[in-house]
Every structure is written in C-alpha cells, then in structure tokens.
C-alpha cells in the first residue's frame, strides 16, 4: 500500500484527476489513460482512496488532543506474485499517470527514474491481510470463467439433443467438446504456476513458528491473564461509545459509489484507543488474524463469511490509527448483516480497540451485536473510495470457487454417479 | 409489560398490524395531501381509526391511516421529532438513485416513470385505507369522511384496488405465509437459543417501541415531556421511562404499486411448456415455490397448504428451486445451518468449519428480515387459460404491495435487495426473482434473465429470456402511528386516556 500526504490546497485538483479515471461514480474505467488497470494481468483489485481523519476529534472523549492527520492519498491493490516486481511493472506501464496523480502529494518525484524508489519508500506493509483463495491467480480466474461459460452453454445444447438422463454420456461429450475447444485455442487451462521454493519455506516456517512462539509465551500470558482481564473489564466499563447517526450527506456520497457491480469496496479509517493495553491488543489480534488468514482461512471462507475477496488492515501514524480496506460481494446492508450475525466476535476482537466502538463485554460480546450503533459506527468511519477496480466484474467470490470446482471435475474426472451428477449440477 | 395489559396495548395499535382485514374485501386506498393543517388535524382527531382490539362479531368496516415524512411536516409535527425516524423514511423510497439501484427500481421501474411518488416534491402526505364488506364501502366512505374532509385534504389519487378473492393477478393463492407475531412473548431473542428457524417473530420487528430480534429498541422519535408537555399523552419509552415514545405501537408501512403483466407471464411460461397445460402449471409453480392453490413444493406436515416446512432437506433446490419467489422472500434459515446441536458443533460452525454444503452460510438468518404483508390486488381477473390466448388484453392489473416493518432498511429493503433482486442469491447463477426481477444485465454484460430449475438427475433445467413481468408504478414509505401518537399528531392537548403503565 502506497501512501503520501496530499499537499495543502491540492485536494480538490487531486479529486478531479482521480475522477477522470472513472466511468461511473467510483468505478474505474479499466482502460483509463492514467493507470490502465486492464493491462496488468495479475492485478485482482485496486483502489485510490484519500484518507481524511473525519472522526479524528472523537479521541477528545479521552481528554487527548487529536493528532494532526493531513489528507493522505493511498493506492493499494492485490496482485499475484511479488509486490516489488508488480511495482516495477506499474512504473513502466503507467509511470506518467502515477506521477501526475502523486504530483499532488508532498515530495512527489518529478522524474520517472525516481518513481520506483519513491513508491517503495512510501510503501506500508499491512498488519493483516486476507485473501479469499490463496494462490488463485487472475489468469486462472479468467480461464475458469471462460470454462464455465463454454461448458454451461454446451450442456444446454446437449440436453436438448440427447436429454438429461444419461449423465455419463453428457459428461463424456462435454469433455470431448472441451478437448476440441482447447485444441482450437478457444479455451486454455494454464497449470498453476509453481510456488517459488523460497516462499514455500518461509510459509512453512511461519506456519509452525507462530504457534511455537505462542507456546513459549503462553506461561507468561497465563500468568498475566487475570490482570489483563481485570484491566480489560475496567476499560470496557469506562470507554466511551461514540456512534451517532452519520450525517445524511456523507452517507449519500458513500452510497453513490456502491452497488454498481455485484462486488463493492469498503474503506474505513479511525483512531486506536489511547493507552498501551489497546495498542498491544490490536497488534496482537491482527497478528493472530494474519496468521489465520495465511494458514487457515485461505480456501474461500473467513470463518462463516464467504463473500470477501480481499481485505487488509494497516496500522498507521505511529500506531495511532487503523485503516481497513475490503472487497465484498453484495450490498453494505448485507455485509453488515454478516458482520453482526456471523463474525461479530471476530470484528470485536480487532475493532473494539478503536475509539468510539460500540460497547463490548469480555472483548467478544456485544459490540457489533449492538446493531444500530454498529451500523452507524461503520458508516461514520467509512471513507469514499475515489477509484476502485476489480479484474472480474460481475463475479462473486463464491462463483470463483464454484468455477474452480468445475475445473477440478474436468481434471480429476470422478467416476461415481453421484459425483458426476453433482458436477453437471454446477454448470 | 405484563400479559394482562395486552388489551390496553392493542387499543393503541392500528388494527392492520394484527389483522389483514381479509373479510373486508372492498377497499379504497386514498393518497391525500393536507390542504388545511388545522382542519386536517381536527378531522384526524375524530377519525374512527380501527384498533387491534378484537371485536365480536367481526367488524364490517375498518379504517387505517399512515403518513409520509412530508405529511408529518405538513401537519406541523416538529422537525426534531421527524429526525428521530430512520433515514430511509425521512429521505423516502425514490429520492436517491443508489436506493433505486438497490431496490431494482431502474429503467421501466425507475421513479421517473412512476405514476405517483416518484418525483422529488411529489410525495403524498398521507394514506387513508378504508376497508368494508362488499356493498358497504360507499356508505363507510361517506361516514368516515364526514363534513370537513374536503376542506382538510386534497385527494391526489385513489389507488385502484379490486379483490380477486384469495389469489393475486397471476393466479396464485397469496397471503398464506406470514410471520406469527409473538404477542405473548413466548420466545427469547437470546442469540444462544435461536439456532433454528421459527415463524414466531417478536412484536418489535413490526412495531416500534418494543425489543427487536436483537433484543434492542429500534430507533424512533423520543420526546422529553419537559420540553413538550403535550407529549405526555404519549406512552412512556420502555427503555427510558423519563421520555415519551412517539414511535411506540406504530409501524413503518411500505407501499409499492406493482403492475403485473399477466398475459406476458402466462404466454412466456406457455411457450416454455410447449403449450402443455400441466407442464405450464408446473413451471409456473416452480417459479413461485407453491402450486396455484397454495400447496408448497416442499412436503409440509399438516393440511395441504400449511406453512410448516423449511428448505433444510432440499439444499440443492431439487424440490423447490433455490431461486423461487417464496424461497428468496423467506429462505427459512436459522442463525446456524442445520446440524448445530451442542456447544462443540456450534463452536466449530462459528469458526467456519464443518460446512455440509458449499451454499451454507450464503444466506442471512431469516428472523432479522421478515416482513408482514398487507397488500391488495387490483385489475380484473384473467385466468391463465385465458391469458395464454393470443391477443389476451394487457390491462392494468397488479398488486398494491404493502408491508409493515420496524426497520425499513433491514427488513423490506434487505429482502428486496439481498434476496429478490440479488442475481447471486444463495449462489444462483445470474438470475433475479422470477416474478419480480428487473433482468438488468450485470456490469460485465452477463444476462440475468434466466431461471434455473435444479434437477436431481444432474443438469439444471434453465429457462432463458424471462422478460420483466412486474413493473413498479409508484411507492412511498409511510409511518402508521399508534393511536396516541395519532392523537398527538392531530394536536390533542390534554390527557384523555389513562396513561399506560
Ligand atoms: C406483483 C408482485 C408479487 C407477486 C405476484 C407475489 C406473489 C406471491 C405469492 C403467490 C406468494 C405465495 C403465497 C404465500 O406464501 O403467501 C408470495 C409470498 C411471499 N412474497 Fe410475494 N409477490 C409479489 C411481490 C412481493 C414483493 C415485492 C415482496 C417483498 C419484497 C414479496 C415478499 C413475499 C414474501 C415474504 C412471501 C412469503 C414467503 C414465505 O414466507 O414463504 N412479494 N408472493
């Protein structure tokens, strides 16, 4: 994630430049001339968003003077492969556009040669990162969409011809058709790229290292637990809840950007509660979350939620603030419904460390369950995402998973009747 | 609130929240504007508005009244009070494009094309609903309106209504499934005890001023009687007895005039059925989720049209398609998918493991998204048999769709958006509600005009090229106040009734 403070007085012109990249409110034109997203065939989603501390003065409720936060331009995306090589590619293909955009920011590079270094210097690593399906590349997504389309259409034809009863024959003819299409280059199923061994080893170390570390510190944690619990309950009783109804105009401005595609973007920004306890808590839970996302929730679901494509949590401003960005299927009302009814406890773990969050008990209870306050809190901390791009419009995370199951059936050809029926039912 | 005080509460609730007035099949729905606020208030104060107190023998007439935000303003209700309502109510159903986009009110159904309620500044002030047994309506209308009615209100429009008996214009029995309102507070809202689907719904999901399914009080206008002594005629707020509850016993009322193209519907189905009458009925019933006589497609214990079923044993939609109208409108889900029996299985599910079916968890728990339907039909009867004949007349027919809710965005808008219009509902493939869908292509150009009928044998049977059968012709969000709140709106000064305990 690249971030840079916007120069005094340059916010409006920046906003105007960002708007030229869109073809509908907030929806990037994939072929826009500044950053032609569609030229990057390993970019899943990307966004430009201006971070402003709209709720920055809430912290006064703690008797703390708000820290200054200049409007800051953020660019983030999710790509296959290494982020560094993606940045390099970005500079090559859209250097001029990026320079024009970032020229509204402090210390922006005037020179193409300095751009890559500058971007790297302004890069900020997330505290936690969630990917719906680790390892599923943009190329794979697109090939599998084409596969599903071709097979579904052909199946309809076959059913008209030979009926629906003989499922083995149907499958056989579908597979032959697929072979034919592949030979004619109309369908490609590129084998998954090999995982670089370095990545594999690092991942393995992380996978076992973190639990090991937890094991090592667990006696200390156990000893400290009563004190931590006491401290937590004290804080939970005194922390102020700040969740007034958000102003109608800003809700309107946010809603204007939503529900053009079946997937929506969400960007939110707020202050972390003052004090060591809360700062440590947010870091600790994000660390666990990042671990869970990397090793456990990497196959289509984050606990009970199957609608999130990508999400990330970034701690900013000397651990005083948290930025959250996600890409989810459905409307915001449905997203909030999932939050409240399915993963309220998980949201509470992280976000209850944010200033003004709906009151929690024992870290996981209430919070998001305070439905109205939670919805207001979320909307009030949400920021308009000026430019948002998704490489496969019209497709939900669930569908991408289903398409992968279709492909799996093609490549593994199950032999029992039930599985064949199920496979045909996917089309 | 004790059980014994039930009747006291019912006399503060408008009857429509408890009864559909089914026997009173003659109706007149009047959209009115306030012409003279003083006269309008005086008229409202003495209007014989029907309450939810049961009477025997059954009444022969009924009267209900509801207001838009503009209507409350026109009657000089303080802005601070109106601001206590939800944003959806204040802004209205048609005022912003993003809401229209979510509701599927686009193209032919866009507010700009509505016959009423679609233009900013063109929202009716109030809705007067008169009900009577056949033959009694005119007399009831004269009685209700009395002498000063013309001075008080300007009639914008009388919405067409015409009873077709138990069926709606496409020919299906309607009004079968409704949530049972839990007036006796038999059921807890405790999250830990509500894993499974139940048809009982707390009153707070229909009426303001009571705990909702989250066990919390939905936002509504509260008035401090110190600032406004007149408010002392209102009931006290249960969760804050120091203030008065303007919302208590009142309900939001969503009204949408839905035009139904009956010949278009049956001719489409007839073509798909190869003009076979039995197959035609079968396909249409798959689109609705019930047969024409109301029999559900899922075997249901009890009498044939009973309502005791869920889709638990039909996860793939082999019996009732996943995209069928009733399955979308009420997926009958619990807070957890089936199979959660104890603490351990619950924990496993909370963490997202142990899914029995890929689609599990895609659809929200139903109890937070129920609506109480109170619609009426309009237009003349056209049987399916006549509708399929070439040249069958396309006339004004449809549904004055009405539902009562306590939270417009979480209930009506959610059902309409996340369920009816959602082209990805429960993992279906690019199709919206077979009856209501707007058939608008997705951003990538994918068509959404299909309807998938999953089959046990394997391949899905897919209907293609569904046209839009239902178009929105008008609509507004109203508030149907409790009786005391109505009297407050009508300007009543002194306490005439015993204050509620
Ligand atoms: C012209 C439009 C419509 C027609 C012809 C129609 C027709 C029907 C029919 C025939 C039934 C089955 C009977 C029953 O279960 O009571 C039904 C049920 C239902 N409809 Fe509609 N409907 C229409 C619009 C709507 C809209 C706009 C909504 C809400 C957004 C809606 C929500 C429901 C619900 C909640 C049920 C009950 C489902 C259940 O609990 O099983 N309907 N409708």
Coordinates of C-alpha atoms in Angstrom, one line a residue, chain A residues 168-319:
Chain A
X168 CA -22.2 -40.3 -18.1
X169 CA -22.8 -39.7 -21.8
X170 CA -23.4 -36.0 -21.1
X171 CA -20.1 -35.7 -19.3
X172 CA -18.2 -37.6 -21.9
X173 CA -19.5 -35.4 -24.7
X174 CA -18.7 -32.3 -22.6
X175 CA -15.2 -33.4 -22.1
X176 CA -14.7 -34.2 -25.8
X177 CA -16.1 -30.8 -26.6
X178 CA -13.6 -29.3 -24.2
X179 CA -10.7 -31.1 -25.8
X180 CA -11.8 -29.7 -29.1
X181 CA -12.1 -26.2 -27.8
X182 CA -8.7 -26.5 -26.2
X183 CA -7.1 -27.7 -29.4
X184 CA -8.6 -24.8 -31.2
X185 CA -7.2 -22.4 -28.6
X186 CA -10.6 -21.1 -27.5
X187 CA -10.1 -22.5 -24.0
X188 CA -6.9 -22.6 -22.1
X189 CA -6.3 -24.1 -18.6
X190 CA -2.9 -23.0 -17.7
X191 CA -1.4 -25.2 -15.0
X192 CA -1.0 -23.4 -11.7
X193 CA 2.4 -21.7 -11.6
X194 CA 4.9 -23.3 -9.4
X195 CA 5.3 -21.8 -5.9
X196 CA 8.8 -20.4 -5.5
X197 CA 10.6 -22.7 -3.1
X198 CA 11.7 -19.6 -1.0
X199 CA 8.1 -18.7 -0.5
X200 CA 7.2 -22.2 0.4
X201 CA 9.9 -22.5 3.1
X202 CA 9.1 -19.1 4.5
X203 CA 5.4 -20.0 4.7
X204 CA 6.2 -23.3 6.5
X205 CA 8.4 -21.6 9.0
X206 CA 5.7 -19.1 9.7
X207 CA 3.1 -21.8 9.9
X208 CA 4.9 -23.6 12.7
X209 CA 6.9 -20.7 14.1
X210 CA 3.9 -18.7 15.3
X211 CA 2.2 -21.5 17.3
X212 CA 5.6 -22.3 18.7
X213 CA 6.1 -18.7 19.8
X214 CA 2.7 -18.7 21.3
X215 CA 3.5 -21.9 23.2
X216 CA 6.7 -20.3 24.5
X217 CA 5.0 -17.2 25.7
X218 CA 1.9 -18.9 26.9
X219 CA 3.0 -19.4 30.6
X220 CA 3.6 -15.7 30.8
X221 CA 0.3 -15.0 29.1
X222 CA -1.5 -17.3 31.5
X223 CA 0.1 -15.6 34.5
X224 CA -0.8 -12.2 33.2
X225 CA -4.4 -13.3 32.2
X226 CA -6.2 -12.3 35.4
X227 CA -4.6 -8.9 35.3
X228 CA -5.3 -8.4 31.7
X229 CA -8.9 -9.5 32.2
X230 CA -9.3 -7.1 35.0
X231 CA -7.7 -4.3 33.0
X232 CA -9.9 -5.1 30.1
X233 CA -13.1 -5.0 32.1
X234 CA -12.1 -1.7 33.6
X235 CA -11.5 -0.2 30.2
X236 CA -14.7 -1.7 28.8
X237 CA -16.7 -0.1 31.5
X238 CA -15.1 3.3 31.0
X239 CA -14.5 3.5 27.3
X240 CA -17.0 5.9 25.7
X241 CA -19.2 4.7 22.9
X242 CA -19.3 7.3 20.1
X243 CA -21.8 6.1 17.5
X244 CA -24.2 8.9 16.5
X245 CA -26.1 8.7 13.3
X246 CA -23.8 9.7 10.4
X247 CA -24.6 12.8 8.5
X248 CA -27.1 12.1 5.7
X249 CA -25.0 13.9 3.1
X250 CA -21.9 11.8 3.7
X251 CA -24.0 8.6 3.7
X252 CA -25.4 9.6 0.4
X253 CA -21.9 10.3 -1.0
X254 CA -20.8 6.8 0.0
X255 CA -23.9 5.1 -1.3
X256 CA -23.5 6.8 -4.6
X257 CA -20.3 4.7 -5.1
X258 CA -21.9 1.4 -4.2
X259 CA -23.9 -1.4 -5.9
X260 CA -22.7 -0.7 -9.5
X261 CA -21.1 -4.1 -9.6
X262 CA -22.1 -7.1 -7.6
X263 CA -18.9 -6.6 -5.5
X264 CA -18.3 -3.4 -3.5
X265 CA -15.3 -1.7 -1.9
X266 CA -15.1 -0.7 1.7
X267 CA -12.5 1.7 3.1
X268 CA -12.6 2.8 6.8
X269 CA -10.2 4.8 8.9
X270 CA -10.2 5.6 12.6
X271 CA -8.2 6.1 15.7
X272 CA -7.0 3.4 18.0
X273 CA -7.9 3.9 21.7
X274 CA -5.1 5.6 23.7
X275 CA -3.1 3.6 26.1
X276 CA -0.7 0.7 25.9
X277 CA -3.3 -2.0 26.5
X278 CA -5.4 -1.2 23.5
X279 CA -2.4 -0.7 21.2
X280 CA -1.0 -4.1 22.2
X281 CA -4.4 -5.7 21.9
X282 CA -4.9 -4.5 18.3
X283 CA -1.4 -5.6 17.3
X284 CA -1.8 -8.9 18.9
X285 CA -5.2 -9.8 17.4
X286 CA -4.2 -8.5 14.0
X287 CA -1.1 -10.7 14.2
X288 CA -3.3 -13.7 15.0
X289 CA -5.8 -12.8 12.3
X290 CA -3.0 -12.5 9.8
X291 CA -1.8 -15.9 10.8
X292 CA -5.3 -17.4 10.5
X293 CA -5.8 -15.8 7.1
X294 CA -2.5 -17.1 5.8
X295 CA -2.7 -20.7 7.1
X296 CA -6.3 -21.5 7.9
X297 CA -8.8 -19.3 6.1
X298 CA -7.3 -19.5 2.7
X299 CA -9.9 -21.6 0.8
X300 CA -12.9 -19.5 0.2
X301 CA -14.1 -18.5 3.7
X302 CA -13.2 -16.3 6.6
X303 CA -15.0 -18.0 9.4
X304 CA -18.6 -18.1 8.2
X305 CA -18.2 -15.4 5.6
X306 CA -17.7 -16.4 2.0
X307 CA -18.2 -13.0 0.4
X308 CA -14.9 -11.3 1.0
X309 CA -12.4 -11.3 -1.9
X310 CA -9.6 -9.4 -0.3
X311 CA -9.2 -7.4 3.0
X312 CA -6.4 -5.7 4.8
X313 CA -5.7 -3.9 8.0
X314 CA -2.9 -1.4 8.1
X315 CA -1.7 0.4 11.2
X316 CA -0.7 4.0 10.6
X317 CA 0.6 7.1 12.2
X318 CA 2.9 5.6 14.9
X319 CA 0.2 3.1 15.9

